């Protein structure tokens, strides 16, 4: 019974190394190109307040009273 699988030797020859390199290149995930960051300021930076550094309720001087008082 003959086997069609690739036999790996302890020291592979050039053809076997090329086959291994081709298999790795075919299975390895490709790098994703990341677009460069644009220099325009976002809407969060244009307004002048750093919205993400403080909680939204931190600007209140006193806690809100319920509507029935």
CSV table of C-alpha atoms in Angstrom, one decimal:
chain,number,residue,atom,x,y,z
A,1,UNK,CA,0.0,0.0,0.0
A,2,UNK,CA,1.6,3.3,-1.1
A,3,UNK,CA,1.2,6.5,0.8
A,4,UNK,CA,0.8,9.8,-1.0
A,5,UNK,CA,1.8,11.9,2.1
A,6,UNK,CA,5.0,13.8,2.2
A,7,UNK,CA,7.7,12.0,4.1
A,8,UNK,CA,9.7,14.4,6.3
A,9,UNK,CA,13.4,13.5,6.8
A,10,UNK,CA,15.6,14.9,9.6
A,11,UNK,CA,17.5,17.0,7.1
A,12,UNK,CA,15.1,18.0,4.3
A,13,UNK,CA,16.4,18.6,0.8
A,14,UNK,CA,15.7,21.8,-1.2
A,15,UNK,CA,12.6,20.5,-2.9
A,16,UNK,CA,11.1,19.5,0.5
A,17,UNK,CA,12.0,22.8,2.1
A,18,UNK,CA,10.4,24.6,-0.8
A,19,UNK,CA,7.2,22.5,-0.4
A,20,UNK,CA,7.1,23.3,3.4
A,21,UNK,CA,7.7,27.0,2.7
A,22,UNK,CA,4.9,27.0,0.1
A,23,UNK,CA,2.5,25.3,2.6
A,24,UNK,CA,3.4,27.7,5.3
A,25,UNK,CA,2.9,30.7,3.0
A,26,UNK,CA,-0.5,29.4,1.9
A,27,UNK,CA,-1.8,28.8,5.4
A,28,UNK,CA,-0.2,31.8,7.2
A,29,UNK,CA,-2.7,34.7,7.6
A,30,UNK,CA,-1.9,37.8,5.5
A,31,UNK,CA,-1.0,41.1,7.2
A,32,UNK,CA,-3.8,43.6,7.2
A,33,UNK,CA,-2.9,47.1,5.9
A,34,UNK,CA,-3.7,49.8,8.4
A,35,UNK,CA,-4.5,53.1,6.9
A,36,UNK,CA,-2.5,56.1,8.2
A,37,UNK,CA,-4.1,58.2,10.8
A,38,UNK,CA,-5.6,61.5,9.4
A,39,UNK,CA,-4.5,64.7,11.0
A,40,UNK,CA,-8.0,66.2,11.3
A,41,UNK,CA,-9.3,66.5,14.8
A,42,UNK,CA,-12.3,64.5,15.7
A,43,UNK,CA,-15.6,66.0,17.1
A,44,UNK,CA,-14.5,65.0,20.6
A,45,UNK,CA,-11.4,67.2,20.4
A,46,UNK,CA,-12.9,70.1,18.6
A,47,UNK,CA,-15.4,71.0,21.3
A,48,UNK,CA,-12.6,71.8,23.8
A,49,UNK,CA,-13.7,69.5,26.6
A,50,UNK,CA,-12.2,66.1,27.1
A,51,UNK,CA,-15.4,64.2,27.3
A,52,UNK,CA,-14.0,60.8,27.8
A,53,UNK,CA,-11.8,61.6,30.8
A,54,UNK,CA,-14.6,62.7,33.2
A,55,UNK,CA,-17.9,61.0,33.9
A,56,UNK,CA,-21.0,62.7,32.5
A,57,UNK,CA,-22.5,63.5,35.9
A,58,UNK,CA,-19.3,64.9,37.4
A,59,UNK,CA,-20.1,68.5,36.5
A,60,UNK,CA,-23.2,68.7,38.7
A,61,UNK,CA,-22.7,70.8,41.9
A,62,UNK,CA,-25.5,69.1,43.8
A,63,UNK,CA,-27.3,65.8,43.3
A,64,UNK,CA,-30.6,66.2,41.5
A,65,UNK,CA,-33.7,66.2,43.6
A,66,UNK,CA,-36.6,63.9,42.7
A,67,UNK,CA,-39.5,65.4,40.8
A,68,UNK,CA,-41.9,65.1,43.8
A,69,UNK,CA,-39.8,67.4,46.1
